[in-house]
Structures are given as C-alpha cells and as structure tokens.
Short mmCIF file of C-alpha atoms and ligand atoms in Angstrom, two decimals:
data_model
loop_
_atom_site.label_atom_id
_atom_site.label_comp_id
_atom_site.label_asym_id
_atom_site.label_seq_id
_atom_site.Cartn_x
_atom_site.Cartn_y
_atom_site.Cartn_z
CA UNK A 14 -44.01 21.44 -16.26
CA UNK A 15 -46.08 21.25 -13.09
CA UNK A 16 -45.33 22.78 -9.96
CA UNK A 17 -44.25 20.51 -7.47
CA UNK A 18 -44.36 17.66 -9.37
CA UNK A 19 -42.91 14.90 -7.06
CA UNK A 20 -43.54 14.02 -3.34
CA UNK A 21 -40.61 15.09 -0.97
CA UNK A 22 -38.60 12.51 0.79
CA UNK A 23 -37.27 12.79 3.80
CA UNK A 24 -34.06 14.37 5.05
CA UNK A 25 -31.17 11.67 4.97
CA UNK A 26 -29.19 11.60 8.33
CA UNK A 27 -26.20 13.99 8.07
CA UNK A 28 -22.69 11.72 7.84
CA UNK A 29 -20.01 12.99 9.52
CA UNK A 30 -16.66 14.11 7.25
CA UNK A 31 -14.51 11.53 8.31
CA UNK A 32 -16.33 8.93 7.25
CA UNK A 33 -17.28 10.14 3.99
CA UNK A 34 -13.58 10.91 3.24
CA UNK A 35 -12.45 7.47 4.53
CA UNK A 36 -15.41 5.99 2.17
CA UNK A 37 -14.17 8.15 -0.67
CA UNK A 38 -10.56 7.76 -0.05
CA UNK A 39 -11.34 3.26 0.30
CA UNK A 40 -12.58 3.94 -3.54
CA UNK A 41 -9.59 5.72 -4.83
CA UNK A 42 -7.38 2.69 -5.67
CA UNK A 43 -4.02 4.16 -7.32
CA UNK A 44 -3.93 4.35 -11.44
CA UNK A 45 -2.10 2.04 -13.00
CA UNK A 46 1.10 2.14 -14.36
CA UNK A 47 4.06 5.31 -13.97
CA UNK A 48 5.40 7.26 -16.19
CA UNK A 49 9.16 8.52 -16.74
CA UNK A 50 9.34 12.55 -16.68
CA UNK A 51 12.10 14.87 -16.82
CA UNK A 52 13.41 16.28 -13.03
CA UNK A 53 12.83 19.46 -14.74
CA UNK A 54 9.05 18.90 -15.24
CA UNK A 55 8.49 16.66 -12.04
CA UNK A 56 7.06 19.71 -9.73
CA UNK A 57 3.67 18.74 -8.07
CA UNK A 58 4.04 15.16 -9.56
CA UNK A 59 3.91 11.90 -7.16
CA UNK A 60 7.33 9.79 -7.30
CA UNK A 61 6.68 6.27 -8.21
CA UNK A 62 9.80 4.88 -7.03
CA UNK A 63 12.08 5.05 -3.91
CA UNK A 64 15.30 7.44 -4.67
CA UNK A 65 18.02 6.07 -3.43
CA UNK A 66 21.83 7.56 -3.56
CA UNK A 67 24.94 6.12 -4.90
CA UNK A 68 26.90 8.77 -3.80
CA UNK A 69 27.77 10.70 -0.70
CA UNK A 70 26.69 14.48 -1.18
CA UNK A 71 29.21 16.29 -0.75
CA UNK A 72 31.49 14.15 -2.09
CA UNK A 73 34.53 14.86 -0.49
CA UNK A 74 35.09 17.25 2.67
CA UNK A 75 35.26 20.71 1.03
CA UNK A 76 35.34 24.29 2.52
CA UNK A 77 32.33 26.48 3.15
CA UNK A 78 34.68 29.69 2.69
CA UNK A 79 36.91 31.72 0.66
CA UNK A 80 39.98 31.47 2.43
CA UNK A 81 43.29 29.71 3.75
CA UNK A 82 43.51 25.89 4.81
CA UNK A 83 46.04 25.01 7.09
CA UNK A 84 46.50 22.62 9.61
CA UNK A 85 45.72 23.92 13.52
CA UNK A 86 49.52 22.93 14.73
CA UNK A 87 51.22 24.83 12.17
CA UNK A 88 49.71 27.18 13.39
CA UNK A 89 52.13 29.93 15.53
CA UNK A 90 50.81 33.10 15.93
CA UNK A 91 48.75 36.36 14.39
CA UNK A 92 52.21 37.38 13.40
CA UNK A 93 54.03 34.22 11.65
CA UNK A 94 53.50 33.60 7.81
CA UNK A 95 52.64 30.52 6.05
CA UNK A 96 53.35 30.00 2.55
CA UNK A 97 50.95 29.51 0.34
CA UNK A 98 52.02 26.39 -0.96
CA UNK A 99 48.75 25.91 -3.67
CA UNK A 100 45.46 27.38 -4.89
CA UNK A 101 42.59 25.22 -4.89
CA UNK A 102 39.55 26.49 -6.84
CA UNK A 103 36.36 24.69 -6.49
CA UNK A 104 36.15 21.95 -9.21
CA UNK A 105 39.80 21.04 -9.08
CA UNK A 106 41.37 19.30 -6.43
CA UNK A 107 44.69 20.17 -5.04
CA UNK A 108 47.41 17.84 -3.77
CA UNK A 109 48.43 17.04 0.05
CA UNK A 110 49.41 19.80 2.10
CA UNK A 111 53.26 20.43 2.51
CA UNK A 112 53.57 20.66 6.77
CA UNK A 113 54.01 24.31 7.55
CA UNK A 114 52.15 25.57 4.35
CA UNK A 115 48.59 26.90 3.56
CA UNK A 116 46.39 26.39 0.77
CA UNK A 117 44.78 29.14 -0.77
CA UNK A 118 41.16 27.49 -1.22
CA UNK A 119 37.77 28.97 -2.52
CA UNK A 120 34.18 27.66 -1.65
CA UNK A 121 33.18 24.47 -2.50
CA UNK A 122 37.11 23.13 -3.14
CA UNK A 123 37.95 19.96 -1.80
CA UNK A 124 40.16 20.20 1.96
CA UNK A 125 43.61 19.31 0.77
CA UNK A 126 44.69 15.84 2.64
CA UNK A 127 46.75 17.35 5.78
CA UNK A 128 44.66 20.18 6.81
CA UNK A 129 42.04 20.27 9.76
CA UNK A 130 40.44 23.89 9.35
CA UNK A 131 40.02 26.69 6.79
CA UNK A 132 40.27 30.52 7.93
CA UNK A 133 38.44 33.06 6.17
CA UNK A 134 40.21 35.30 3.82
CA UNK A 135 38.70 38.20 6.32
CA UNK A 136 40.42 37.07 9.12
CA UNK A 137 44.05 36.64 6.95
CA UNK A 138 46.76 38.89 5.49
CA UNK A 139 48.23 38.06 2.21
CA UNK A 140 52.28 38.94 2.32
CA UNK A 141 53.60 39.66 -1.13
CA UNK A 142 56.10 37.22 -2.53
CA UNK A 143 59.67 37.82 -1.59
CA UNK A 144 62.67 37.58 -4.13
CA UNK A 145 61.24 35.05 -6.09
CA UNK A 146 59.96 32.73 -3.07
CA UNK A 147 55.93 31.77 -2.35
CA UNK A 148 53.57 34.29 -0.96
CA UNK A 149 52.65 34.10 2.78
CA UNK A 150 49.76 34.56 4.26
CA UNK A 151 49.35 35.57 7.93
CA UNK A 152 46.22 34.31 9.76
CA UNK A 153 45.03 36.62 12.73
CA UNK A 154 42.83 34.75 14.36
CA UNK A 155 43.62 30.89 16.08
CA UNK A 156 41.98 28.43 13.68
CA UNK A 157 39.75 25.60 15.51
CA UNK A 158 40.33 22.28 14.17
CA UNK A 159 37.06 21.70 11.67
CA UNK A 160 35.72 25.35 11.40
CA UNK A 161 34.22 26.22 7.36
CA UNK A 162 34.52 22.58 6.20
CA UNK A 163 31.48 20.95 5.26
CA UNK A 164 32.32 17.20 5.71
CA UNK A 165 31.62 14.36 3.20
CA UNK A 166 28.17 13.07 3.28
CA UNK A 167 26.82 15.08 5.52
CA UNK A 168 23.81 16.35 3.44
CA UNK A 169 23.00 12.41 2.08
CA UNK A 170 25.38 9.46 2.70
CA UNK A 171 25.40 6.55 -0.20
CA UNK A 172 22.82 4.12 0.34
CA UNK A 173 20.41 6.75 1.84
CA UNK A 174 16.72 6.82 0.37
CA UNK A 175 16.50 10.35 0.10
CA UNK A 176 12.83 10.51 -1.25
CA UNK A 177 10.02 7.65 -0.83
CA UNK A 178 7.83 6.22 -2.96
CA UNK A 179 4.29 7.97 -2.46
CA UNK A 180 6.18 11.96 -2.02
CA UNK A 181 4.70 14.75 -3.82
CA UNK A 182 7.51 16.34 -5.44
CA UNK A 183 8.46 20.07 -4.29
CA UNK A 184 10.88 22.24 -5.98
CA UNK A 185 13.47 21.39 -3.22
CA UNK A 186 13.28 17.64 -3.75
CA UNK A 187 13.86 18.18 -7.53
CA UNK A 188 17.00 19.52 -6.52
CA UNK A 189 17.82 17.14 -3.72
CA UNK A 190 16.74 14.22 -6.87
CA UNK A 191 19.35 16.14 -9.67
CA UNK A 192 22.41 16.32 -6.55
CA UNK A 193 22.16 12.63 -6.22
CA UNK A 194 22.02 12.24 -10.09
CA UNK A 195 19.05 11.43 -11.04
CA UNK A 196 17.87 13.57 -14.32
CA UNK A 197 14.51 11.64 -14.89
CA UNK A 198 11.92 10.23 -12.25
CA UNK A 199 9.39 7.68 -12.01
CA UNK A 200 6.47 9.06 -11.21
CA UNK A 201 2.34 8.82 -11.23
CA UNK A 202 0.49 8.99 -14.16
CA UNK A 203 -1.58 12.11 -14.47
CA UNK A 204 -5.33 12.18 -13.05
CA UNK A 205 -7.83 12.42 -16.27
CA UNK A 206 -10.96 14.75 -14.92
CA UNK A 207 -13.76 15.86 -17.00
CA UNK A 208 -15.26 18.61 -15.72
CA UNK A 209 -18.76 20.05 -16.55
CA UNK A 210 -21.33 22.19 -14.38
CA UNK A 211 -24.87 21.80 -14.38
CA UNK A 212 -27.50 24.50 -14.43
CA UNK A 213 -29.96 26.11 -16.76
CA UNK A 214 -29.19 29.59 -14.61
CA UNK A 215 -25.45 29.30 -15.81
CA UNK A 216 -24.17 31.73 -18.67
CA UNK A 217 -20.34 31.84 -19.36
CA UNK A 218 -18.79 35.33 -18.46
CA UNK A 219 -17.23 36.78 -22.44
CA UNK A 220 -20.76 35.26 -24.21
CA UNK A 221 -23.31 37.58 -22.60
CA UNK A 222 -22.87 40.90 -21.52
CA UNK A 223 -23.50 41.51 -17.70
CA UNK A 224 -25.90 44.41 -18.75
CA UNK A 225 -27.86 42.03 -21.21
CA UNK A 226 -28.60 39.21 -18.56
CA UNK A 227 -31.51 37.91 -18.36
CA UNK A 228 -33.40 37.39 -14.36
CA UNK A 229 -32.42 34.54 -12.68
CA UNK A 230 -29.12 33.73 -14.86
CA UNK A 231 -25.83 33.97 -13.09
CA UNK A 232 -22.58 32.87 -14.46
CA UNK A 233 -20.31 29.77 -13.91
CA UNK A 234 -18.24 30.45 -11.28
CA UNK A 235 -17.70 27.15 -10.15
CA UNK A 236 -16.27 26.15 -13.52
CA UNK A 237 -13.13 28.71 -13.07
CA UNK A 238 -12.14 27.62 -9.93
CA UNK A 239 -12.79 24.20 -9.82
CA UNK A 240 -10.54 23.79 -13.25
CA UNK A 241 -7.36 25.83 -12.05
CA UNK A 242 -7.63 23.86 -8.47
CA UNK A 243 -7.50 20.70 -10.75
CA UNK A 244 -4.68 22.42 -13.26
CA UNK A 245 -2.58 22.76 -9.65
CA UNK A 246 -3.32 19.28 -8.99
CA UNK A 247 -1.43 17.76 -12.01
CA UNK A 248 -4.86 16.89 -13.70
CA UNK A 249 -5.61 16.71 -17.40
CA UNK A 250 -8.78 18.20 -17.40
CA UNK A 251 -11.21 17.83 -20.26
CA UNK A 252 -13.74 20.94 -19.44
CA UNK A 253 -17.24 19.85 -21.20
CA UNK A 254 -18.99 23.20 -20.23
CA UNK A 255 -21.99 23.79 -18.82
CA UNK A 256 -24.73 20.63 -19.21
CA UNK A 257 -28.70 21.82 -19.28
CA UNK A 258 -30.79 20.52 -16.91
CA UNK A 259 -32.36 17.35 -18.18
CA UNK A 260 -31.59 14.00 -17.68
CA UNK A 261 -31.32 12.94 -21.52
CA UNK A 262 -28.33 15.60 -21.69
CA UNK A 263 -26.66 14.42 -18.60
CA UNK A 264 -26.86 11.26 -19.06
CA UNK A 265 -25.07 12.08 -22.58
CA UNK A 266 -22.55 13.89 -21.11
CA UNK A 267 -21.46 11.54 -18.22
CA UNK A 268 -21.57 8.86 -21.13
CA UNK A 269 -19.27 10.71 -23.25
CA UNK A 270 -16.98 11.58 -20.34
CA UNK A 271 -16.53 7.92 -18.80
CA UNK A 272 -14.26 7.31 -21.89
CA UNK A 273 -10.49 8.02 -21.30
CA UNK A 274 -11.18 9.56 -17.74
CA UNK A 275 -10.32 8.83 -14.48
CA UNK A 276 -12.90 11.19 -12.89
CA UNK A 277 -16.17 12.71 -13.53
CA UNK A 278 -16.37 15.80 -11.72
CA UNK A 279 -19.80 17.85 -11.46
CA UNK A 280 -20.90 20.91 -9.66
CA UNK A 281 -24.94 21.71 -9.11
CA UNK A 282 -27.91 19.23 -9.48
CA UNK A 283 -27.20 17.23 -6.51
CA UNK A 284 -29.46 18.43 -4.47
CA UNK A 285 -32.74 16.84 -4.03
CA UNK A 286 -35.25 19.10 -5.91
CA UNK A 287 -36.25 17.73 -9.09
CA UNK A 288 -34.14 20.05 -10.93
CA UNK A 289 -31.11 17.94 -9.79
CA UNK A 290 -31.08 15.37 -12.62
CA UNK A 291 -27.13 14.36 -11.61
CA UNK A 292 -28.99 11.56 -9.41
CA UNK A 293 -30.90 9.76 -11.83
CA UNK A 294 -28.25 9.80 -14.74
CA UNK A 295 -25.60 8.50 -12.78
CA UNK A 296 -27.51 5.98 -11.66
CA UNK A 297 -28.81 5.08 -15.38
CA UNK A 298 -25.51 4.27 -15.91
CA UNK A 299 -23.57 3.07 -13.03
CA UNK A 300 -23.35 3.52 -9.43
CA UNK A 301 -24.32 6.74 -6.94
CA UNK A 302 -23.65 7.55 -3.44
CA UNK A 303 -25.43 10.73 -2.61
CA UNK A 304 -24.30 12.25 0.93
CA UNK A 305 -25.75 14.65 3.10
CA UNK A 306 -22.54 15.20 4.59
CA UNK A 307 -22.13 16.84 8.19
CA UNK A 308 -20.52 19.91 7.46
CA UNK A 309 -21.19 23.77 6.77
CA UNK A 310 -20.47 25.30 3.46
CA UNK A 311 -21.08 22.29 1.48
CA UNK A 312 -23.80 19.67 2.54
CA UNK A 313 -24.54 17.59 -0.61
CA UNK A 314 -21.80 15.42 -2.05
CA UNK A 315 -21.92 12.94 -4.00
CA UNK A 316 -19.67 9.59 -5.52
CA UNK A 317 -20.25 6.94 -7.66
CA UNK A 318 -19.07 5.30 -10.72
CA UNK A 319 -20.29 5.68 -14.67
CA UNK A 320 -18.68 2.75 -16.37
CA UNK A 321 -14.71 2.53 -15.45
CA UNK A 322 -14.52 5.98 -14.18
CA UNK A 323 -15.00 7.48 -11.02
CA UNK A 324 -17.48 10.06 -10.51
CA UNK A 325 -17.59 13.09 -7.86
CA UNK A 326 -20.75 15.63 -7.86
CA UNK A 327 -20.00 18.97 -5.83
CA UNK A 328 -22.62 20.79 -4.90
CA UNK A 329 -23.51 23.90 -6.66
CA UNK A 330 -23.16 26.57 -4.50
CA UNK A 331 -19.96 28.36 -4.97
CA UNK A 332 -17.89 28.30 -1.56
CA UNK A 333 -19.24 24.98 -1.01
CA UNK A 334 -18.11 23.45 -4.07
CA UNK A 335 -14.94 25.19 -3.14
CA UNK A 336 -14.48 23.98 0.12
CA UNK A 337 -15.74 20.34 -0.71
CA UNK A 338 -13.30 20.33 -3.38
CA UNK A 339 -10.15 20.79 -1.27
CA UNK A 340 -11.44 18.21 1.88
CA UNK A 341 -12.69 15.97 -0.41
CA UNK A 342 -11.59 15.96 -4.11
CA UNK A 343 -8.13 17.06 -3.55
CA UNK A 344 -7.26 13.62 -1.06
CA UNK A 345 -8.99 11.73 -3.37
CA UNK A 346 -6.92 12.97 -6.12
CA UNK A 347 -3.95 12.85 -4.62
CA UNK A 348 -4.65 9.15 -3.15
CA UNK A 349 -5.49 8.31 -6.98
CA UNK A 350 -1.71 9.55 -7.96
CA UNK A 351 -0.63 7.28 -4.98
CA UNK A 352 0.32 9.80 -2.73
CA UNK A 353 1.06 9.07 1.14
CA UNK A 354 0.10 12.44 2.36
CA UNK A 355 -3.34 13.07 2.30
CA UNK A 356 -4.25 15.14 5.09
CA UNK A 357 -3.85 19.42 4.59
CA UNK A 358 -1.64 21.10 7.74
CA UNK A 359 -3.87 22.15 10.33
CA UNK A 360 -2.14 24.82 12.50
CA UNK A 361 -3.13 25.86 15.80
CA UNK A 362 -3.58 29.73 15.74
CA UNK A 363 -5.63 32.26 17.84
CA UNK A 364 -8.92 33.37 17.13
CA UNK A 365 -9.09 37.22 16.98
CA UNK A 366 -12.94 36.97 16.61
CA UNK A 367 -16.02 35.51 18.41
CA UNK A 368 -18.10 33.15 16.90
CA UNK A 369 -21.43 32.98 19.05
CA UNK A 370 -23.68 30.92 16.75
CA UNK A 371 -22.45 27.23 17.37
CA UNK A 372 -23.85 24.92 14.22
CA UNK A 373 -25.01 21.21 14.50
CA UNK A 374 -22.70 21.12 11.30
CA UNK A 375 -18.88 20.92 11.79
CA UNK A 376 -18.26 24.26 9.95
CA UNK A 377 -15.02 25.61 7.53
CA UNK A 378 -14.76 29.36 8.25
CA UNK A 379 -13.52 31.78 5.69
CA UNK A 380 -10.73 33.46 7.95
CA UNK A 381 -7.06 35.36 7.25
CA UNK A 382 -4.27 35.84 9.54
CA UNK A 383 -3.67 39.10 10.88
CA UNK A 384 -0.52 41.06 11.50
CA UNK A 385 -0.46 40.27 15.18
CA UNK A 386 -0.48 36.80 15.06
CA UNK A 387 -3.95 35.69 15.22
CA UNK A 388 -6.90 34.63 13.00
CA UNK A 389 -9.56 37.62 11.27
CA UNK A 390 -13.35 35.99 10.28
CA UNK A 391 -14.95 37.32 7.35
CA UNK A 392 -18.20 38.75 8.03
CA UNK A 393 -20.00 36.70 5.45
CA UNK A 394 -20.02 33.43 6.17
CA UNK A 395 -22.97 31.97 3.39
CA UNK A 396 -22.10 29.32 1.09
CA UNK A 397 -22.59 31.92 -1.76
CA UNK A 398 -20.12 34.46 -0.99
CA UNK A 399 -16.99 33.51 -2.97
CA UNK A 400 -15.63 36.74 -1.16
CA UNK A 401 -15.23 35.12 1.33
CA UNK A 402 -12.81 32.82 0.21
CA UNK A 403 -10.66 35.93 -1.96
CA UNK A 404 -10.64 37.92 0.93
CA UNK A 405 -9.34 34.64 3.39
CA UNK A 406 -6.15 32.80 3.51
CA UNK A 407 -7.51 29.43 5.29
CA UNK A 408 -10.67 28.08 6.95
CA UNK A 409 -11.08 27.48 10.56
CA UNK A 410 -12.38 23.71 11.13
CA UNK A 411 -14.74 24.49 14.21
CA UNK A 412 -16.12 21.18 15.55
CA UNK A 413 -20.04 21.08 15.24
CA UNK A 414 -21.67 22.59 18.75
CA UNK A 415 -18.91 24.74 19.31
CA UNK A 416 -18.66 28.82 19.55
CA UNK A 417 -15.71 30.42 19.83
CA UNK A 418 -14.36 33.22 21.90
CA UNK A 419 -11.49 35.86 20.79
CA UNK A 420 -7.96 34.24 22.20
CA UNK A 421 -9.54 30.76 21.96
CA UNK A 422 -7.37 28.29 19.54
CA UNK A 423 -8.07 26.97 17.03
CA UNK A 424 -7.34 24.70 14.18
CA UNK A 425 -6.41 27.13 10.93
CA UNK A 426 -5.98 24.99 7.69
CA UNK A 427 -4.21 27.68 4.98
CA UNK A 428 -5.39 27.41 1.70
CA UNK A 429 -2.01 27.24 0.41
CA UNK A 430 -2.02 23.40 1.53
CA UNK A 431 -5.39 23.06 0.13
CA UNK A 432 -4.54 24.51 -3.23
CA UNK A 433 -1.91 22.47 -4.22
P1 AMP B 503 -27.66 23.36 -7.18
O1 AMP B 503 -26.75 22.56 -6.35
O2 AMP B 503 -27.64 23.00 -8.61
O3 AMP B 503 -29.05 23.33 -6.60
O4 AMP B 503 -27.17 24.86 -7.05
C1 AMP B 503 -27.11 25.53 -5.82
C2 AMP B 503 -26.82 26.99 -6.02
O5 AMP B 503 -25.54 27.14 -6.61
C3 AMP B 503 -27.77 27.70 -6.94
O6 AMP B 503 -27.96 29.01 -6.42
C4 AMP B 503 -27.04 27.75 -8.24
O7 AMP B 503 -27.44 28.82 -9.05
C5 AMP B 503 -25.60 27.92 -7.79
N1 AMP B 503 -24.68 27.36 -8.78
C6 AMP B 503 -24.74 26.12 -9.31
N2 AMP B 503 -23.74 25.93 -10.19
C7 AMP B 503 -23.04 27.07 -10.21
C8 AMP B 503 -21.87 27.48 -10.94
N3 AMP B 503 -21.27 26.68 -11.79
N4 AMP B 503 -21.40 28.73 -10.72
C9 AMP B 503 -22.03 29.56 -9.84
N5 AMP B 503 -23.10 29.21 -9.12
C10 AMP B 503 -23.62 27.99 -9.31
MG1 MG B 504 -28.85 23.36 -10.20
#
C-alpha cells in the first residue's frame, strides 16, 4: 500500500444536531404491522393501540382502613357503643347498614350502602358481646363524613383512555393496563439491528490475552456497549463481529445484513481517511449520508440505506459512539417502534465546576451529580475516555461558544433517560 495514497478533500461544513436528528428522525417511518404480547412481557415495548377502560377503578367506594364504618349522625359520643351489626372483609360485600350500627370493615371492602365515613380500628374500642347480644364498638374520635374511603372511579373512570397509542410501556403502566383488564397488549414490533464494528486494530477481549497483544491492537469496546444499549432498547440484535478493513468484506457484510433487518448499525470507518471503507460500500449498494455533525464527542455520523434496511455508521471512537448512540440512534429507534416521546429529560441543575474552554462544537460533558445538589465534570473530557462515561451519571449539553462558571445552570440530561 502507498502512503498517502489519495488527495484530501476538504472539510464538509459542520451541521448542527437538530437538523441531523430531524433528517434522521423524517427517515424513520414506523415498522409495519404490531404484535400481541403478554402484559407480563410488555416492559420497554411501544403500545400499538389506545387502552381504553370499561370499568371504573375502584369499582365501588371501598375503605382505605382497617376499621369501623358508620354513619357520622349515629354518631353520639367517645363514650356510646355501636353494635357491630356485620364484618366486611375485602372481596365480599356486605349488606346495607342497619341505622345505629357499625360495620366492622377491612381495607379494600366495599362501604356498606348507609355509611358516610370509616374510623380506624386505632381510634376505636371493641366492647365484648353481652349475654348473647352483638359486640359494640366505641369510636373515640368524631368521624368526618368521607374520611378512609377511596371513592369509585377515582383512580380511572369507564370510558377513560388510560394509555395512548405511541407510550413506551413502564412497569407502572403494566399495572395500570392489568387493573383495567387487559392481560395482553398491542404493541410495536421489535427493531431488527445488525451490529458489526469495523477496524483491523480491533481484537475481542477472551481471544487474546492482554499480555500477548500485539502494538497498535486495542479491543472492541464499542461492540459491548453499543449491543446492551440496543438489548435495553427492545432490539433483536444480530451481532456480526468485527468486519476487516476492506471494502470487498464490507460490502459483504452490509449485503448479508440488509436481509431480515431493520437497521444496519456500524461503529469506525466513517471517517474520511482511506481506511474508512464504510463510505464506499454503502454507497455500492444503496444510499449514504455522511455528516460532519456539529457536536463534541462524536463528529462523524453517518445514514443511509443498503437495500430495504436502514443504515446508521457511528463513529469509532468510544465515548463518541456512545454519546451519538443515545442523541441519535436511540430517537431513531424509538421513532421506528412508533413512539411519541422522542426527546431524553433535560433537567436544569447547577454546575459545581468551571468550564473555561468554550468549543465552536455544541459539546455533551461527562458529568455526575453530587451530594449537594449540583453537577461534578470529569476531568477527562476526550472522546476516548470511556471513563468518563462509568464514572458520570449524565452529560451536560453546553451550547457551542459557551464556558461555564461554578453556580451557572445548566441543562443535565441523566443517562438513565438515555439508556433506556
Ligand atoms: P475510526 O472511526 O474507525 O477512524 O476510529 C476512530 C478511533 O476509534 C480509533 O482510535 C479506533 O481505534 C477507535 N475504535 C474504532 N472502533 C472501535 C471499537 N469497536 N472499540 C474501541 N475503539 C474503537
Ligand atoms: Mg477505523
């Protein structure tokens, strides 16, 4: 090979993130077609359908407490007894109450017809039964009409759409889906992605010893992360490994992987050096997009199509490829599984750090939160310190030209609505 083989173009103006995502996202059309899955094994998964409730939850009006229900004007004094006139477990559902009587009741039974309030069994005294008669109870404190009874409906009345179309399901809402009935859901198919990584530098951590590598190989980080962020996702991923640098074999490989896949995703070779062979093989074979984007870890980025499938090259460096994947990959993923929410929370939080070196680039920076309520930086910031991103807990997007001062604000995205 000869050194420097090809002239050098020039550098491609820098697009800004928001237009490459709303670019990426205008390509992400939803998959076709939904598929029914248990409520059990809907977690992470996008409903396909609008929930809607044929029932009022709860039910009936029922009592938030062990206790006594009465009604407030039978009420006399700490000293007067009630009888107990029936016991209402929860799951049954007791008969009208007899004026001048209480109900014994237990959480979650149904208010007998009759009675306004429940009083907690710690504010009553049970009186033993007398020759044969009911037990009493006496209640020390005045009840106030409606205290400890949850009231029908007032968690989700019938006719209520309790989850839309386009939600990402959340442990809560597969609970909220199972107490309106529903035991199976409609939702989006799962995103295909075959994964590989590029790079003749890349061994696989288990086949060679870190004593016995050679200079100049590293190994695949990228390919570790980049599959368990897709795992969380909901993806089927079909990992092909690591793909040598030349174009025959990438070309192969993208061939091979256009079949039964939704996605293509790379890391490495999209670059511009003439090691970076992603370019010319994806455009063999379909379509490429390759964008300097405006933004600091992770500058190259491309999309494109190879056949029916979609294809997304990261760039190679580690934190980069991390960070591109969760602004950019993850949306588009999510928009794919015809999601509503795109967009990661973006808090406002306090910088406990200065930041003198204000970038041209809009820039993600590694930070964690601290015990006092502010932001830490980590004092590494290069694209190939996966540290960086162990040690943090969210980024910092700091608008290009910008420094920051300790106390400033800023806008802290945690990684914990970037990972998922
Ligand atoms: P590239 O984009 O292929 O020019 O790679 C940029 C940098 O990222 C180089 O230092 C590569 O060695 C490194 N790199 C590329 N792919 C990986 C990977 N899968 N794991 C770790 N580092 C990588
Ligand atoms: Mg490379």
């Amino acid at each position: 090979m000869s050194i420097d083989a090809k002239p050098h173009t020039a550098r491609a103006p820098l697009k800004p993130l928001d237009l490459a995502l709303a670019e990426l996202l205008a390509h992400a059309a939803p998959l076709a077609g939904t598929e029914a899955v248990s409520t059990f094994d809907a977690d992470g998964r996008v409903l396909a359908q609008d929930l809607v409730s044929s029932l009022d939850v709860p039910a009936l009006d029922n009592s938030s407490m062990d206790g006594y229900a009465l009604r407030c004007a039978d009420w006399a004094d700490a000293h007067t007894p009630l009888q107990v006139k029936q016991r209402i477990p929860a799951g049954s559902s007791g008969h009208a109450l007899v004026p001048g009587s209480a109900a014994r009741i237990f959480t979650g039974a149904p208010i007998p017809q009759g009675a306004d309030t429940v009083v907690m069994q710690e504010d009553c005294v049970a009186t033993e039964a007398a020759d044969g008669g009911l037990p009493g109870v006496r209640v020390q404190t005045q009840p106030k009409p409606g205290q400890w009874i949850r009231r029908r409906g007032e968690d989700v009345a019938s006719g209520d759409v309790v989850l839309r179309h386009g939600e990402r399901l959340s442990p809560a809402s597969l609970g909220l889906a199972a107490s309106i009935g529903f035991d199976k859901l409609q939702v989006a198919p799962r995103v295909r992605v075959a994964l590989f990584s590029t790079g003749d530098e890349l061994v696989m951590p288990g086949e060679v010893a870190p004593a016995d590598m050679k200079p100049g190989a590293i190994y695949n980080s990228n390919r570790f992360f980049l599959r368990a962020l897709l795992q969380r996702l909901g993806c089927t991923v079909t990992d092909l490994g690591i793909v040598p640098d030349r174009l025959d074999a990438t070309v192969a490989a993208l061939k091979g992987a256009s079949q039964q896949h939704d996605l293509i995703l790379t890391s490495g070779g999209v670059s511009v050096g003439e090691e970076d062979h992603i370019k010319p093989a994806v455009q063999a074979l379909g379509e490429l997009n390759l964008w300097q984007i405006a933004i600091k870890p992770g500058k190259p980025f491309a999309y494109g199509t190879v056949g029916a499938a979609h294809f997304i090259g990261l760039p190679g460096n580690p934190v980069s490829s991390f960070v591109t994947f969760m602004l950019l990959v993850r949306p588009f993923l999510l928009k794919l599984q015809g999601a509503t929410r795109l967009a990661p929370e973006s808090i406002a939080h306090r910088a406990h750090f200065n930041w003198t070196k204000a970038d041209k680039r809009r820039e993600f920076l590694r930070v964690r939160q601290d015990a006092t309520g502010g932001l830490e930086l980590f004092d590494n910031q290069s694209s190939g310190v996966l540290t960086s991103a162990v040690w943090g807990d969210g980024l910092v997007d700091n608008p290009a030209g910008q420094t920051i001062a300790h106390g400033d604000v800023v806008r802290f995205i945690p990684f914990s609505s970037l990972m998922s």
